[in-house]
Structure formats: C-alpha cells, structure tokens
Amino acid sequence: MVYLMIKELSPSADEVIIVTSSLMKDMNSKTDMYRANAIRVLCRITDGTLLTQIERYLKQAIVDKNPVVASAALVSGIHLLQTNPEIVKRWSNEVQEAVQSRAALVQFHALALLHQIRQNDRLAVSKLVTSLTRGTVRSPLAQCLLIRYTSQVIRESGSTQTGDRPFYDFLEGCLRHKAEMVIFEAARAITELNGVTSRELTPAITVLQLFLSSSKPVLRFAAVRTLNKVAMTHPMAVTNCNIDMESLISDQNRSIATLAITTLLKTGNESSVDRLMKQITNFMSDIADEFKIVVVEAIRSLCLKFPLKYRSLMNFLSNILREEGGFEYKKAIVDSIVILIRDIPDAKESGLLHLCEFIEDCEFTYLSTQILHFLGIEGPKTSDPSKYIRYIYNRVHLENATVRASAVSTLAKFGALVDSLKPRIFVLLRRCLFDSDDEVRDRATLYINTLGGDGSVVETDKDVKDFLFGSLDLPLVNLETSLKTYEPSEEPFDINSVPKEIKSQPLAEKKAPGKKPTGLGAPPAAPISTVDAYEKLLSSIPEFANFGKLFKSSAPVELTEAETEYSVNAVKHIFDSNVVFQYNCTNTIPDQLLENVTVIVDSSEAEELAEVLSKPIRSLPYDTPGQTFVAFEKPEGVPAVGKFSNMLKFIVKEVDPTTGETEDDGVEDEYQLEDLEVVAADYMLKVGVSNFRNAWESMGDDFERVDEYGLGPRESLAEAVSAVINLLGMQPCEGTEAVPNNSRSHTCLLSGVYIGNVRVLARISFGVDGPKDVAMKLAVRSEDEGVSDAIHEIVASG
Amino acid sequence: MESCPSIKNILLLDSEGKRVAVKYYSDDWPTNTAKETFEKAVFTKTQKTNARTEAEVAMFENCIIVYKFVQDLHFFVTGGEDENELILATVLQGFFDAVGLLLRGNADKKEALENLDLILLCLDEIVDGGIILETDANVIAGKVASNSLDAGASLSEQTISQALATAREHLTRSLLK
C-alpha cells in the first residue's frame, strides 16, 4: 500500500532521498512483489541523474526470471521512454532477450518497449515483425500488438502492388487464432489497409459476419462498427452481411441498432429501400434523439444516391417530422428536406407541401421562419404558387410576432416575383396593416408602398426588387461598428464607407477625424493586406502623398514593455527617398486623456537621415489606438542605417472615470521609449523565386561578387545560417533555410528585391571549420554592381 | 498513435452513480469536476441497460466504454475511439473477476468499501499508467493478496480459516441432504 501512496504523491527525486534510498534497497529484496512495486514507484518519481544509478538494477530486472519483476521493469521503461529516451535505448539488448521470454505478458511488454525504441527506424521494425511472425507469440495481447505493427510496416512499405502484400498471409492466418481479440484485430487491420481489394477483404468480412450473430454485445458492436467503416468505401463487400444486420435492428443495445441501420442505409440498393423504410419507422420511436439525427442524415445521403425513390423517403421524413422530437432533431429533418428539394427538382412540389403542413403546427419559431424564408425563395418558381399563399397567410394570423413578420415578407416576395398574384397579395398585405406588432405593420407598409400599391398588374421595378430582397453584401459586424462610431453631424451616414472585410480586432475604433473610415491600427492580420492597408493609410495623409510608392513596411516593433501605462509599437515604412516611422500608441490608463501626442526622435546617430515632419495625434483617450508619424528624408537609393532614440511627448488631462468629463487644463509630460534601429535588412524585400537555378543562370555574372568570411565560433551551423539570413533580410528559397542536424556544411539560396527595385540573388555556402568555427563563402548576383557590393558590405559589417 | 493498447480510465461506481474506486490514466479530464461530470454522464447513459450477464458496450464522447454490473456495483473501462473493444472487454473481465475473488464472492458495495485497499491495489496491478499489466484474474488476485500481507494474519492463517469455512459449509450441506 505504501507504494500506492508514494506513486500518488509522486514527489520529485531531490526532495525525498530517504524514500528513494529505501526503495532502492527494496529493489534488491528477496520478496519479488516488493521488487516489482519498488521498480515501478521508483521509475515514476525518478529523474535523469537518479536513473543512471539504478540503471544497472533495471537492466537486471528486465531479464529476471520472475515475470512480475520483468514486466514491471519493462512497463516502467515504456513510461521512461517519454522523458529519458537515450537511457532506455541502451537497454535494447536486454529487451531483445526479454522478447524471447516464455512468459506471455513479458513478451507483450518487451515487444511494446522494443517497438517504441525502434519506432523511427523502419528497417528495424520490419525485421522485428519478420522474426516474430515466424516465431511463437504467446499471449493474445502480444499478438494484437504484432498485428498492429505489421499493418504499420505494410503501410510504410509503400504501394508496391505486385501481387500479395508481404504480410498479408500472416494477417489472414491470425483470422483463425483462438482468441477473439486477435481475430478481431486482424480483421480490422485488413479492412484498414489502404487500397485493399475485395478479394482481400472477403475473409475478414466473413469473420465479422460471424461476430454479428454472437451473443456478446461487445463482439456485435465491434463487428458492426468496423463494417460501418468498410461500407463507406466498399459497400459491395458488405452486402452479404445485410441479412444479419437486419436482425440487429431490433437489438437491445441501441448503439448497435443505430450502427446497423446506418450501415444498411449505406449498402442498400433500390429494391431494399422500401423494406428498410418500413423497418425503420418502427425503430425510430425507440431510440434517443441523437441516434435519430444520425439516421436522418443517413437517409438524406441515401436519397441523394437514389433520386427516384424520393417519394417514399420524403413521406418518411414528413411522418417523423410530425412526431415528437427535440429542436435539433426537427432542424436536421427540415435541413434534409430542404436539401432534397434543392437537389431533386421533382421533389419540389411535394416537399414544399410537406413543409407547409409542418409549419401549421411547429413549436419552434426559428424553424418556422427558416421555412417561410425558404418558401419565399422557392415558391414563386413553382408552377402554381397560389397554393402556398393560404398556408403563409394563416401564419400571419395565428402565430407570434416573429413568424408573422416573416410571413409578411414571404407574401411580399410572392407578390414581387409573381405578377399575376399581385393584386391579391396587396389585399392581404393591407389587412396586415392593422396588426398589433410594430414590425409587422412596418413591413406591410414598406412592401405596399414600394411594390406599387395601386393594385395594378405591373412589372415591379428591378431595383425595387433588389432593394427589398437582395442580400446585404456587408458583414453585419462591420455595419454595427460603423453605426456605433458614426457621430451625428451634417453628413448622412454613408453605407459605402462600411468596410467589406472582417477585421480580427474586436475593438470599435474611434477613428481620428480627418482619416478615411477604412480603419486600420494595431497588429495586421496577413502580410499582403497589411501592405495595402499601410499604403492606403499613408497615402491618405496629404503630407506623405508625394513620397512616392511605398517600398517596404517592417513588422511592428515594440517600444515599450508590456503592461506599461502607454503601449507603443513602431512600424518603419521605407520609400525611395524617405523613411516614415509610424508609432501606434495606446493609452491604458482609464482616467487619463492624452492630447497632442508626438514622438521626439533623436536622430543624431544616423547621419544620413534628416527629420522632415511630424504628425501628432490630436487626442488619445483610454484604450483606443492612434497613430502618429515622423518622416525623414534620406538621399535617394542609399540604404541609410542608424539608431534612433524616441521620447513620447504629450499633454495629459485627467478624466473623471464616472462622468467621462475631462478637465480643462492639462500638464505636459514625457515618456521615454526604447530605441528604434533602421538596419540594412529593412531595405530588402523578401521575395522568393521558385526555381533558383534558372534565376541564377539568367541573372548573368556581370555583377557577381564572391567573397569569403569567417564567422568565428558559433553555437551551431543552424544558428549561423539563420543569423546571416536575418542580417540580410532576404527570402530563403527551396527550403534551404533548414539545416539538417549534424551536418558539417550547408548551402543556402537567398533571393530578394533591394531598394530601387533591384533583384538580388545570393548563394551562400557554410562550412564548419574546426570545433565551432563557421566559415562562409558568399556569392551575390544582381542587376546592379553597387547592390552586390552593398550586400557584401552588410555582411562584412554585421 | 497505433502503438500500445491503452486504457483511459477504470471506474467502479455504486448503484446511484457515486464513486467507490476510480483511476484515471489519461489527461482528457483534467479537473476533478470534469471527472465527476464524466462519471455522472456515463452512469445515466448506462443506467437503463442490463449488463449483468454479459459485458455491454457504448460509445460516448469519442470514447468506447465497456461495462458490467453486479448486485449494486457498476464496473466501467474506458478506451479511446480506435481501441480494440475486445481488449477493453478482457481488461474489464479481469478486473471484474479479480474483485469477485478478493471480496470472496460478496461483490456488493458494503464489502467493497470495507476492502477498499484491496480494490485499489487491484486497480494498480491491472493497468500501470494506461498500459495493461495483467488480465488474468487469478494472477491479479494472487498479487493483491500477497501484497496486502498484514503484520498479523499470514497467508497460511487465511487458508486455515478458509478451510474451516468450507468444512462448515460441507457439513451443513450434508446434514440438509
């Protein structure tokens, strides 16, 4: 019992030296039970260092004569493999011996451990499997494991479709084993082989068929479940079992019955459909809602497979729709009927009629409105739409407000799309004007007036139709946020200004006046849309309009730590002869309002850049991001680099959190931000090429420059490679940024576009010299000699 | 993935769905409340079925549950969706029979609670961290019995009392015949 306690508490090894030492003593005690348990407990609480000490004992235990001890050691080994794989791998000799042991379960555990150790080595696994399939396997559990490994080997041995697969005979032999779990495992493995043929499947299916009529529910369940899976891919193979499965429909265990029905529905052919429907009708009343939904979906796919049988299936669906059931269940049925109506044109009339009968009695508002909406779309297209008007009009009188409103809309749709009915519709609509609910009256009025309420049979204007019944292109979320931020002013709300894309930000941004309401702000979603977004933003600012085309924008760089009062991150925009820093500022103090926010940039360390202008944020309230800009001029085409120190300067005004009013006068304040660096990589756009070789050849070596550099001692080759890639800021091509482990050399192919729109390609060979020194040879080709030189400059100075 | 057949949990509940002894071997139910919700759900789902003669099986929340009832105890073994149901059934059978042996035939809640230590040891001997250790009920019961050696009663003493009990039984039976 003590062992149980220790395992439950499982302290770490350094806390309980006493416990561990007494456990170690126990490992060598005479009583085998103690040894076994001690091993298991020790392995649970041990860590790497302790493990090496007891390793010797564990190795002995694995080959111990007592099977309990051996099993304990092996199972602990399996658990330890997760945390200390190297140590456990050293035991593979002993484990190999254990596999040959006579005790059944020791073999099982040893096999499991050996497989785990050798998992990544395909050859070793297949050797293991070969040797054991010829040898003797003593326990059914071990046999099951072996079957699983065999199917893994078969799967990995690829698609050599020359005759029989290698181990198929072994699997087939297992079908005749004594233990049922082995037979089942083998049958399941055969059915799960990819690309299996009917001939190969037959023995497995025969065996499963026998299971279907067993007395044990577990066997029946397992067999039906596997056959269900097979039926999805090879329905023909399963048809022999149909008769047995039909008897299972009345099985006591409802899961088995449902699985049987769904399988039959998948494998049934046209003639059996009627028979099945009869049986299912009796069956449906017994089972729970969740099973019913499964059956309904199976019926739907059956109907789509046999469109001619739609009549009986549709009748079935409408019958069950009439019976009691939960919301999900009825929704599933309605969805199925709708899909059938859409896909099988002949079924439309009867389907719509069934739905109309259903809404007469439906207790779920959601479903009624769905059906009415659907009727509005499909009804006018049928041959005699007036049939449905009676049903719809009844809804207008008898139901609750939501349904009534929906019914009015549907009536109007009929009127708009079917001109002959218009006068009659208007009569009905006019009666709706006296309804007690606002929404219903509003809708009725709207429709009467827009559809030309003089009662004449006139073609309704197309624009009117689109206005009334066309779909709203805009996502509702954006519409909602735009409406919230619309401040009442002279200008009416412009629906065209609502952005069409859904943004990932949940905040409703207060857009600063003077900017277009295609809002932007904090972290962008995708790189492509970001560039466009930045471009739009920058071009909307008149002062930046004459900077030309934006070359590159960097990713946002945090200039403050998290959780500070003001959080600022900066984005660097590179133009041909200008650089703009965009600072996204957020005020996280609820009782402060910042005004006239600017960033004072000290560019004394960057000689070539001169500040040109700065654009402040006029007002920055709590928790809404705002942008301020500082623009610099630089000589054209020159990649100016430098470090900039930044200081946030603003006027802070107190805000009363309860009323939201701000004080009149504020205090000037400053806030130091971290430095911002402009590096050469900022001038390089990452543009990949798909075929590096072609691009290299076509570039020509007129402007090629080759040079060698020693990078000094580095942690690893991979680290050196990624450091150089980051320094240059170019895009690695053809996956050459990944360095395989333990390699002594590597070639990296990079490509990019430099400022001035110059294409650059670089081929870098890395080699590990000596213990840790990395040397590299850089070959650069570009369309401009100056650029090639510049690249080398970057590397030389970086 | 497809490697060792593993067990997610073994549950022993009473006739109202409350815990007698449970052991979880997987992280699918991290908090105690999650575990209790699972137990309650499993219990309500299987309450109405009759699993006294043969082990029954059900699928629930992407796991397969094999279960068996005796008197007022409910045994459940849970495995993953792709697990071999027959392996789970063997484990269940082993557990079931071992408990029967340990409680000397009176497998009901009172006996189980009085011998809770035996049951916990039994659970420990069957599955270790999700991997099946043993499925033969006799072996399991033997291991548990030898493990729970108290200072006082030794195995030999127990067998003597058992021998006396069987002798008494035989005597009464022969008198009645």
mmCIF file of N, CA and C in Angstrom, chain A residues 343-385:
data_model
loop_
_atom_site.group_PDB
_atom_site.id
_atom_site.type_symbol
_atom_site.label_atom_id
_atom_site.label_comp_id
_atom_site.label_asym_id
_atom_site.label_seq_id
_atom_site.Cartn_x
_atom_site.Cartn_y
_atom_site.Cartn_z
ATOM 1 N N ASP A 343 -31.982 19.614 -54.561
ATOM 2 C CA ASP A 343 -31.211 18.781 -55.488
ATOM 3 C C ASP A 343 -32.074 17.925 -56.386
ATOM 4 N N ILE A 344 -33.290 17.632 -55.968
ATOM 5 C CA ILE A 344 -34.125 16.768 -56.802
ATOM 6 C C ILE A 344 -35.331 17.583 -57.240
ATOM 7 N N PRO A 345 -35.311 18.087 -58.435
ATOM 8 C CA PRO A 345 -36.370 19.019 -58.860
ATOM 9 C C PRO A 345 -37.774 18.415 -58.785
ATOM 10 N N ASP A 346 -37.872 17.106 -59.017
ATOM 11 C CA ASP A 346 -39.211 16.518 -58.997
ATOM 12 C C ASP A 346 -39.821 16.571 -57.616
ATOM 13 N N ALA A 347 -38.944 16.605 -56.636
ATOM 14 C CA ALA A 347 -39.460 16.519 -55.277
ATOM 15 C C ALA A 347 -39.940 17.856 -54.762
ATOM 16 N N LYS A 348 -39.802 18.881 -55.559
ATOM 17 C CA LYS A 348 -40.036 20.211 -55.002
ATOM 18 C C LYS A 348 -41.452 20.390 -54.516
ATOM 19 N N GLU A 349 -42.416 20.045 -55.377
ATOM 20 C CA GLU A 349 -43.808 20.314 -55.020
ATOM 21 C C GLU A 349 -44.186 19.619 -53.727
ATOM 22 N N SER A 350 -43.944 18.307 -53.726
ATOM 23 C CA SER A 350 -44.372 17.572 -52.536
ATOM 24 C C SER A 350 -43.594 18.015 -51.314
ATOM 25 N N GLY A 351 -42.334 18.321 -51.523
ATOM 26 C CA GLY A 351 -41.526 18.766 -50.394
ATOM 27 C C GLY A 351 -42.054 20.056 -49.808
ATOM 28 N N LEU A 352 -42.348 21.011 -50.668
ATOM 29 C CA LEU A 352 -42.852 22.285 -50.165
ATOM 30 C C LEU A 352 -44.185 22.092 -49.446
ATOM 31 N N LEU A 353 -45.003 21.221 -49.979
ATOM 32 C CA LEU A 353 -46.277 20.989 -49.316
ATOM 33 C C LEU A 353 -46.072 20.395 -47.931
ATOM 34 N N HIS A 354 -45.146 19.441 -47.852
ATOM 35 C CA HIS A 354 -44.869 18.851 -46.542
ATOM 36 C C HIS A 354 -44.425 19.914 -45.563
ATOM 37 N N LEU A 355 -43.550 20.803 -46.036
ATOM 38 C CA LEU A 355 -43.052 21.835 -45.136
ATOM 39 C C LEU A 355 -44.181 22.755 -44.701
ATOM 40 N N CYS A 356 -45.054 23.076 -45.633
ATOM 41 C CA CYS A 356 -46.177 23.947 -45.260
ATOM 42 C C CYS A 356 -47.021 23.283 -44.193
ATOM 43 N N GLU A 357 -47.274 21.997 -44.350
ATOM 44 C CA GLU A 357 -48.081 21.315 -43.332
ATOM 45 C C GLU A 357 -47.366 21.343 -42.002
ATOM 46 N N PHE A 358 -46.055 21.278 -42.065
ATOM 47 C CA PHE A 358 -45.311 21.260 -40.812
ATOM 48 C C PHE A 358 -45.432 22.585 -40.078
ATOM 49 N N ILE A 359 -45.344 23.710 -40.825
ATOM 50 C CA ILE A 359 -45.340 24.973 -40.087
ATOM 51 C C ILE A 359 -46.701 25.276 -39.480
ATOM 52 N N GLU A 360 -47.722 24.555 -39.921
ATOM 53 C CA GLU A 360 -49.013 24.786 -39.294
ATOM 54 C C GLU A 360 -48.955 24.431 -37.819
ATOM 55 N N ASP A 361 -48.036 23.568 -37.491
ATOM 56 C CA ASP A 361 -48.069 23.021 -36.154
ATOM 57 C C ASP A 361 -46.733 23.128 -35.444
ATOM 58 N N CYS A 362 -45.867 23.974 -35.948
ATOM 59 C CA CYS A 362 -44.496 23.911 -35.462
ATOM 60 C C CYS A 362 -44.334 24.736 -34.205
ATOM 61 N N GLU A 363 -43.641 24.193 -33.226
ATOM 62 C CA GLU A 363 -43.485 24.946 -31.986
ATOM 63 C C GLU A 363 -42.179 25.744 -31.929
ATOM 64 N N PHE A 364 -41.348 25.628 -32.941
ATOM 65 C CA PHE A 364 -40.062 26.325 -32.886
ATOM 66 C C PHE A 364 -40.092 27.497 -33.853
ATOM 67 N N THR A 365 -40.009 28.693 -33.318
ATOM 68 C CA THR A 365 -40.081 29.885 -34.163
ATOM 69 C C THR A 365 -38.979 29.896 -35.205
ATOM 70 N N TYR A 366 -37.785 29.504 -34.780
ATOM 71 C CA TYR A 366 -36.647 29.544 -35.683
ATOM 72 C C TYR A 366 -36.944 28.734 -36.931
ATOM 73 N N LEU A 367 -37.495 27.527 -36.726
ATOM 74 C CA LEU A 367 -37.755 26.680 -37.882
ATOM 75 C C LEU A 367 -38.830 27.283 -38.754
ATOM 76 N N SER A 368 -39.853 27.840 -38.134
ATOM 77 C CA SER A 368 -40.927 28.424 -38.949
ATOM 78 C C SER A 368 -40.387 29.534 -39.829
ATOM 79 N N THR A 369 -39.573 30.387 -39.236
ATOM 80 C CA THR A 369 -39.060 31.497 -40.045
ATOM 81 C C THR A 369 -38.163 30.980 -41.151
ATOM 82 N N GLN A 370 -37.341 29.966 -40.840
ATOM 83 C CA GLN A 370 -36.487 29.385 -41.878
ATOM 84 C C GLN A 370 -37.327 28.886 -43.037
ATOM 85 N N ILE A 371 -38.370 28.142 -42.694
ATOM 86 C CA ILE A 371 -39.180 27.533 -43.750
ATOM 87 C C ILE A 371 -39.889 28.620 -44.551
ATOM 88 N N LEU A 372 -40.398 29.632 -43.858
ATOM 89 C CA LEU A 372 -41.096 30.692 -44.595
ATOM 90 C C LEU A 372 -40.130 31.376 -45.554
ATOM 91 N N HIS A 373 -38.931 31.624 -45.084
ATOM 92 C CA HIS A 373 -37.948 32.267 -45.945
ATOM 93 C C HIS A 373 -37.667 31.399 -47.161
ATOM 94 N N PHE A 374 -37.509 30.131 -46.892
ATOM 95 C CA PHE A 374 -37.227 29.210 -47.986
ATOM 96 C C PHE A 374 -38.397 29.161 -48.963
ATOM 97 N N LEU A 375 -39.604 29.165 -48.427
ATOM 98 C CA LEU A 375 -40.784 29.183 -49.279
ATOM 99 C C LEU A 375 -40.776 30.409 -50.176
ATOM 100 N N GLY A 376 -40.363 31.525 -49.585
ATOM 101 C CA GLY A 376 -40.345 32.749 -50.370
ATOM 102 C C GLY A 376 -39.409 32.651 -51.551
ATOM 103 N N ILE A 377 -38.323 31.905 -51.364
ATOM 104 C CA ILE A 377 -37.368 31.791 -52.476
ATOM 105 C C ILE A 377 -37.873 30.792 -53.498
ATOM 106 N N GLU A 378 -38.331 29.645 -53.024
ATOM 107 C CA GLU A 378 -38.658 28.569 -53.965
ATOM 108 C C GLU A 378 -40.078 28.637 -54.487
ATOM 109 N N GLY A 379 -40.973 29.146 -53.651
ATOM 110 C CA GLY A 379 -42.390 29.113 -54.017
ATOM 111 C C GLY A 379 -42.719 29.772 -55.342
ATOM 112 N N PRO A 380 -42.263 31.003 -55.517
ATOM 113 C CA PRO A 380 -42.622 31.672 -56.766
ATOM 114 C C PRO A 380 -42.151 30.938 -58.006
ATOM 115 N N LYS A 381 -41.158 30.082 -57.857
ATOM 116 C CA LYS A 381 -40.664 29.410 -59.054
ATOM 117 C C LYS A 381 -41.509 28.196 -59.420
ATOM 118 N N THR A 382 -42.405 27.808 -58.564
ATOM 119 C CA THR A 382 -43.173 26.597 -58.889
ATOM 120 C C THR A 382 -44.289 26.935 -59.870
ATOM 121 N N SER A 383 -44.980 25.905 -60.273
ATOM 122 C CA SER A 383 -45.968 26.110 -61.327
ATOM 123 C C SER A 383 -47.215 26.806 -60.811
ATOM 124 N N ASP A 384 -47.547 26.553 -59.569
ATOM 125 C CA ASP A 384 -48.759 27.182 -59.062
ATOM 126 C C ASP A 384 -48.515 27.751 -57.684
ATOM 127 N N PRO A 385 -47.988 28.924 -57.630
ATOM 128 C CA PRO A 385 -47.607 29.460 -56.330
ATOM 129 C C PRO A 385 -48.794 29.745 -55.431
#
